[in-house]
Amino acid sequence: MIDGKKIRAPLHRWKSTMNQPTRFVLDEPRLPRVWYNLAADLPQPVPAMLHPGTRQPIQASDLAPLFPPAIIGQELSVEREIPIPDAVRDVYRLWRPSPLIRAHRLEQALDTPARIYYKNEGVSPSGSHKPNSAVPQAWYNKQAGIKRLTTETGAGQWGASLAFAGQLFGLDVTVFQVRISYDQKPYRRALMETYGARCLASPSTETGFGRSVLSRAPDHLGSLGIAISEAVEAAVATPDTRYALGSVLNHVLLHQTIVGQEALMQMEMAGDDPDVIVACTGGGSNFAGLVFPFLGLQLRGGRARRYVAAEPMACPSLTRGRYAYDFGDTAGITPLAKMHTLGSGFTPPGLHAGGLRYHGMAPLVSHLRELGLIEAMAYHQTECFGAGRLFARCEGIIPAPEANHAIACTIQEALRCKREGRAETILFNLSGHGHFDMSAYQDFNAQQLTDKTYDETELATALAGLPSVS
Amino acid sequence: MIDGKKIRAPLHRWKSTMNQPTRFVLDEPRLPRVWYNLAADLPQPVPAMLHPGTRQPIQASDLAPLFPPAIIGQELSVEREIPIPDAVRDVYRLWRPSPLIRAHRLEQALDTPARIYYKNEGVSPSGSHKPNSAVPQAWYNKQAGIKRLTTETGAGQWGASLAFAGQLFGLDVTVFQVRISYDQKPYRRALMETYGARCLASPSTETGFGRSVLSRAPDHLGSLGIAISEAVEAAVATPDTRYALGSVLNHVLLHQTIVGQEALMQMEMAGDDPDVIVACTGGGSNFAGLVFPFLGLQLRGGRARRYVAAEPMACPSLTRGRYAYDFGDTAGITPLAKMHTLGSGFTPPGLHAGGLRYHGMAPLVSHLRELGLIEAMAYHQTECFGAGRLFARCEGIIPAPEANHAIACTIQEALRCKREGRAETILFNLSGHGHFDMSAYQDFNAQQLTDKTYDETELATALAGLPSVS
């Protein structure tokens, strides 16, 4: 893996690309009017979620304490196209359509025949793809008369996005932020508070589950699974309150497909067509957002492409997890989903890509992996930051630690193209910028960042503890 | 001044603006091919800079130890249009043309008949307008065979931009960062280092002048004037090294005019025309960048507009300074410029808008003020952050503390429009985002941000110490 130290020379000898465009920007009227629902085109349906108590397939009514009716409808829908409300498009316009960019300088630095494009989702207010789902979720809750939302957040990308969306529609937002990220990234908390949300470190003393975790482990780093348990508990216990999830569920992935729908039009503008599409995966939402519209074309008879999910070696659900029914949270109060999981009792080691620190994977993404339609690769933290710093020095943008996984994978693919002499087209999702993650780059620059991996014994224990489903 | 607390209600009753566009985006081929030089259209020339020793008008040769020939040519040029090199446009394309955005939600929150537009310069790699000049400066130095650049930075916007530009062209960059900002904004230093630059707190022990300041005041907060002295001293003392300045000088203002030239085209796309143009001023570069192309039209017989410079109450060079010859730096080694100055011996109080913490003002901007062509207003820190938070809650973007001054002024103008029932068009420069300034928002959210003002006695002393020019 390239670490960025040798990057000067190629740019130094930079060959102008003024005869080739760099940025592909769609006009506001071309902002998509529908989200694309992959469920309509699957060769086999995704296994149903199960009720945590009865272990029978969940019904819409089971989800009513958590979500408003419109969201539940989307979660279970098999309609191919779902209209985006005007009020949501009105907000999307603040930053969407997001640009598609040809990474000319990264290509030259790698001396690869591959053409590299990236979709820049870092241009949103909170700096990632997350508002694509936060805005409609807040809107549908507002329409249903809900007054308050609770949620979890890892690195803070999702929490900040929901804080922003809640503010726009007049909803109170409480965010349970995983403690390690709360401590590592104080500026994301400041961002949430600037948008008007309340932010708590999880495990917290505000919920029964948080208190029970703290009583056993007062210094617990937290995890997305624990924060979800707390947010769900708080939502159910408070009147006029619902819960919002930032990834994993079908409706979240649905909202993110606006990314890929724009990218389809933009690749056409570029007169190019991706052979390989890459995105990082934590819960799966930015991967799904970019990949599903392309994969949908393929499933309807279009050309085949490679789709690669890039995940952290420290939390490798797709590459090392088991495909089984498991809870979405640690307390076991959410529905059971069939997914690649490290076990809901597993606490991933603290790493800077907090948004990828989740034990499970979106059921839709897991299903695609089982069907052999997508690939997955795992990367170490330091090689990801090396890739991210190289990207920053070429393209200017400082990527989020999560997005660095996609960049590491893209560089690996581009170097393969070089070895094989193949001029393939690679498209990746730059899911967010790293402006609030600079302490990680500080550590990396000072060579104080280390590779983390999970504890094999803990993983085995967590997998042994998977809930039994008849 | 509105502090953002009452903002929910109007957005809560949000009226859709889907029938009106929000973002005005120029295609890549419309990226300007020339910079606009206001010197060609001035009714009277700017008073010449003077040599610090002889106090006679400087010659091109006097500047040769500091700048490469192309830059010196631009500094003294009176040509109206100066071509932008292809290599510079090739880099500009990474983020330019930058979007012009109609602030529909801010308008509704203020319930004003005014139409508010802003140019978003925060989309650049380093997050502000500064790369518009850093890139050509690095390029011209590279073309002249220079190997190393030194510079100063306040908040770090300029230092990060030169770090990025130097990296692209293979130049070593050393940045002297004002100590208070170095301490307040550690992430900007991490950003500079990620781009490959070396960053030192100023006053430093690396220069004779830095050591002399530290010997008198070991805890000195630093100032832009001191950092400039250090960077100039280091450049002159090191082979193959030149100095780069991020504001104040004619060539820097020239490079920034790409902002206003794009805005002219974008206002035409919007079918609108600004009555008032607002920008914050520290050294004057983002103000000049947006304003000069519009003002140039006016000076060549076009319509008159109001141009308002927004500065901090704590460092009010345009509203409280004297129009006189003064040094650009504290040590007195730079040329003397006729400008609005608080005295080059003046140390402004520490405030979060570190980029505005400069004792002087661009001679071109000062000249316009003397000619009565522009206005100036000063604002307190807390009202600026109130304005910035309101903006963030409406429009999503977290503005830089510097840009908050422009927003405070814009809101004041929009509320005047409301009182007077006038549907004026206001355009302001959102010179940068505040992602690396979140500790200031943290303090503001916790109501721990205070208004700072200068010490009247210190100001009187500094003004009394202005150099005498016959």
PDB file of N, CA, C and O in Angstrom, chain B residues 364-393:
ATOM      1  N   LEU B 364      -5.225  49.037  -1.596  1.00  0.00           N
ATOM      2  CA  LEU B 364      -6.294  49.244  -2.581  1.00  0.00           C
ATOM      3  C   LEU B 364      -7.645  49.453  -1.896  1.00  0.00           C
ATOM      4  O   LEU B 364      -8.425  50.332  -2.277  1.00  0.00           O
ATOM      5  N   VAL B 365      -7.921  48.648  -0.889  1.00  0.00           N
ATOM      6  CA  VAL B 365      -9.199  48.759  -0.173  1.00  0.00           C
ATOM      7  C   VAL B 365      -9.241  50.072   0.613  1.00  0.00           C
ATOM      8  O   VAL B 365     -10.256  50.779   0.626  1.00  0.00           O
ATOM      9  N   SER B 366      -8.129  50.395   1.248  1.00  0.00           N
ATOM     10  CA  SER B 366      -8.058  51.666   1.995  1.00  0.00           C
ATOM     11  C   SER B 366      -8.296  52.860   1.070  1.00  0.00           C
ATOM     12  O   SER B 366      -9.007  53.811   1.417  1.00  0.00           O
ATOM     13  N   HIS B 367      -7.693  52.802  -0.089  1.00  0.00           N
ATOM     14  CA  HIS B 367      -7.828  53.860  -1.089  1.00  0.00           C
ATOM     15  C   HIS B 367      -9.302  54.040  -1.472  1.00  0.00           C
ATOM     16  O   HIS B 367      -9.818  55.178  -1.547  1.00  0.00           O
ATOM     17  N   LEU B 368     -10.008  52.934  -1.678  1.00  0.00           N
ATOM     18  CA  LEU B 368     -11.433  53.000  -2.041  1.00  0.00           C
ATOM     19  C   LEU B 368     -12.254  53.643  -0.933  1.00  0.00           C
ATOM     20  O   LEU B 368     -13.196  54.387  -1.182  1.00  0.00           O
ATOM     21  N   ARG B 369     -11.856  53.340   0.295  1.00  0.00           N
ATOM     22  CA  ARG B 369     -12.558  53.933   1.448  1.00  0.00           C
ATOM     23  C   ARG B 369     -12.342  55.440   1.451  1.00  0.00           C
ATOM     24  O   ARG B 369     -13.286  56.208   1.678  1.00  0.00           O
ATOM     25  N   GLU B 370     -11.117  55.860   1.183  1.00  0.00           N
ATOM     26  CA  GLU B 370     -10.810  57.302   1.145  1.00  0.00           C
ATOM     27  C   GLU B 370     -11.563  57.984   0.013  1.00  0.00           C
ATOM     28  O   GLU B 370     -11.949  59.149   0.131  1.00  0.00           O
ATOM     29  N   LEU B 371     -11.751  57.274  -1.081  1.00  0.00           N
ATOM     30  CA  LEU B 371     -12.474  57.841  -2.229  1.00  0.00           C
ATOM     31  C   LEU B 371     -13.992  57.811  -2.018  1.00  0.00           C
ATOM     32  O   LEU B 371     -14.742  58.294  -2.864  1.00  0.00           O
ATOM     33  N   GLY B 372     -14.426  57.234  -0.898  1.00  0.00           N
ATOM     34  CA  GLY B 372     -15.868  57.173  -0.620  1.00  0.00           C
ATOM     35  C   GLY B 372     -16.606  56.141  -1.458  1.00  0.00           C
ATOM     36  O   GLY B 372     -17.834  56.188  -1.565  1.00  0.00           O
ATOM     37  N   LEU B 373     -15.865  55.200  -2.012  1.00  0.00           N
ATOM     38  CA  LEU B 373     -16.512  54.192  -2.869  1.00  0.00           C
ATOM     39  C   LEU B 373     -17.025  52.989  -2.084  1.00  0.00           C
ATOM     40  O   LEU B 373     -17.843  52.227  -2.576  1.00  0.00           O
ATOM     41  N   ILE B 374     -16.508  52.796  -0.876  1.00  0.00           N
ATOM     42  CA  ILE B 374     -16.959  51.660  -0.053  1.00  0.00           C
ATOM     43  C   ILE B 374     -17.264  52.144   1.362  1.00  0.00           C
ATOM     44  O   ILE B 374     -16.822  53.224   1.780  1.00  0.00           O
ATOM     45  N   GLU B 375     -18.033  51.331   2.095  1.00  0.00           N
ATOM     46  CA  GLU B 375     -18.369  51.610   3.494  1.00  0.00           C
ATOM     47  C   GLU B 375     -17.704  50.561   4.388  1.00  0.00           C
ATOM     48  O   GLU B 375     -17.261  49.527   3.898  1.00  0.00           O
ATOM     49  N   ALA B 376     -17.686  50.830   5.683  1.00  0.00           N
ATOM     50  CA  ALA B 376     -17.145  49.849   6.632  1.00  0.00           C
ATOM     51  C   ALA B 376     -17.968  49.850   7.909  1.00  0.00           C
ATOM     52  O   ALA B 376     -18.456  50.900   8.341  1.00  0.00           O
ATOM     53  N   MET B 377     -18.123  48.675   8.500  1.00  0.00           N
ATOM     54  CA  MET B 377     -18.866  48.505   9.756  1.00  0.00           C
ATOM     55  C   MET B 377     -18.086  47.534  10.637  1.00  0.00           C
ATOM     56  O   MET B 377     -17.483  46.586  10.132  1.00  0.00           O
ATOM     57  N   ALA B 378     -18.129  47.771  11.965  1.00  0.00           N
ATOM     58  CA  ALA B 378     -17.440  46.867  12.896  1.00  0.00           C
ATOM     59  C   ALA B 378     -18.455  46.133  13.768  1.00  0.00           C
ATOM     60  O   ALA B 378     -19.487  46.696  14.143  1.00  0.00           O
ATOM     61  N   TYR B 379     -18.160  44.876  14.091  1.00  0.00           N
ATOM     62  CA  TYR B 379     -19.075  44.018  14.842  1.00  0.00           C
ATOM     63  C   TYR B 379     -18.354  43.330  15.995  1.00  0.00           C
ATOM     64  O   TYR B 379     -17.180  43.002  15.895  1.00  0.00           O
ATOM     65  N   HIS B 380     -19.145  43.087  17.074  1.00  0.00           N
ATOM     66  CA  HIS B 380     -18.611  42.324  18.197  1.00  0.00           C
ATOM     67  C   HIS B 380     -18.617  40.829  17.881  1.00  0.00           C
ATOM     68  O   HIS B 380     -19.453  40.346  17.120  1.00  0.00           O
ATOM     69  N   GLN B 381     -17.701  40.130  18.541  1.00  0.00           N
ATOM     70  CA  GLN B 381     -17.546  38.696  18.342  1.00  0.00           C
ATOM     71  C   GLN B 381     -18.839  37.913  18.604  1.00  0.00           C
ATOM     72  O   GLN B 381     -19.206  37.027  17.828  1.00  0.00           O
ATOM     73  N   THR B 382     -19.539  38.228  19.685  1.00  0.00           N
ATOM     74  CA  THR B 382     -20.721  37.410  20.019  1.00  0.00           C
ATOM     75  C   THR B 382     -21.859  37.637  19.028  1.00  0.00           C
ATOM     76  O   THR B 382     -22.577  36.700  18.697  1.00  0.00           O
ATOM     77  N   GLU B 383     -22.046  38.863  18.554  1.00  0.00           N
ATOM     78  CA  GLU B 383     -23.113  39.049  17.573  1.00  0.00           C
ATOM     79  C   GLU B 383     -22.764  38.339  16.265  1.00  0.00           C
ATOM     80  O   GLU B 383     -23.644  37.846  15.558  1.00  0.00           O
ATOM     81  N   CYS B 384     -21.484  38.254  15.969  1.00  0.00           N
ATOM     82  CA  CYS B 384     -21.074  37.520  14.763  1.00  0.00           C
ATOM     83  C   CYS B 384     -21.362  36.030  14.890  1.00  0.00           C
ATOM     84  O   CYS B 384     -21.858  35.402  13.959  1.00  0.00           O
ATOM     85  N   PHE B 385     -21.051  35.459  16.056  1.00  0.00           N
ATOM     86  CA  PHE B 385     -21.342  34.038  16.230  1.00  0.00           C
ATOM     87  C   PHE B 385     -22.846  33.779  16.289  1.00  0.00           C
ATOM     88  O   PHE B 385     -23.326  32.739  15.818  1.00  0.00           O
ATOM     89  N   GLY B 386     -23.612  34.723  16.835  1.00  0.00           N
ATOM     90  CA  GLY B 386     -25.074  34.588  16.804  1.00  0.00           C
ATOM     91  C   GLY B 386     -25.567  34.548  15.376  1.00  0.00           C
ATOM     92  O   GLY B 386     -26.408  33.718  14.998  1.00  0.00           O
ATOM     93  N   ALA B 387     -25.020  35.434  14.556  1.00  0.00           N
ATOM     94  CA  ALA B 387     -25.399  35.475  13.140  1.00  0.00           C
ATOM     95  C   ALA B 387     -24.979  34.186  12.442  1.00  0.00           C
ATOM     96  O   ALA B 387     -25.736  33.609  11.652  1.00  0.00           O
ATOM     97  N   GLY B 388     -23.779  33.717  12.761  1.00  0.00           N
ATOM     98  CA  GLY B 388     -23.268  32.504  12.121  1.00  0.00           C
ATOM     99  C   GLY B 388     -24.080  31.276  12.493  1.00  0.00           C
ATOM    100  O   GLY B 388     -24.352  30.422  11.652  1.00  0.00           O
ATOM    101  N   ARG B 389     -24.480  31.190  13.757  1.00  0.00           N
ATOM    102  CA  ARG B 389     -25.275  30.023  14.172  1.00  0.00           C
ATOM    103  C   ARG B 389     -26.659  30.049  13.530  1.00  0.00           C
ATOM    104  O   ARG B 389     -27.187  29.016  13.112  1.00  0.00           O
ATOM    105  N   LEU B 390     -27.229  31.248  13.449  1.00  0.00           N
ATOM    106  CA  LEU B 390     -28.517  31.378  12.759  1.00  0.00           C
ATOM    107  C   LEU B 390     -28.384  30.913  11.304  1.00  0.00           C
ATOM    108  O   LEU B 390     -29.218  30.157  10.787  1.00  0.00           O
ATOM    109  N   PHE B 391     -27.331  31.370  10.665  1.00  0.00           N
ATOM    110  CA  PHE B 391     -27.086  30.968   9.273  1.00  0.00           C
ATOM    111  C   PHE B 391     -26.961  29.446   9.166  1.00  0.00           C
ATOM    112  O   PHE B 391     -27.555  28.812   8.285  1.00  0.00           O
ATOM    113  N   ALA B 392     -26.192  28.846  10.087  1.00  0.00           N
ATOM    114  CA  ALA B 392     -25.980  27.389  10.053  1.00  0.00           C
ATOM    115  C   ALA B 392     -27.302  26.648  10.209  1.00  0.00           C
ATOM    116  O   ALA B 392     -27.542  25.637   9.546  1.00  0.00           O
ATOM    117  N   ARG B 393     -28.161  27.154  11.075  1.00  0.00           N
ATOM    118  CA  ARG B 393     -29.422  26.456  11.327  1.00  0.00           C
ATOM    119  C   ARG B 393     -30.380  26.597  10.144  1.00  0.00           C
ATOM    120  O   ARG B 393     -31.260  25.765   9.959  1.00  0.00           O
TER     121      ARG B 393
END
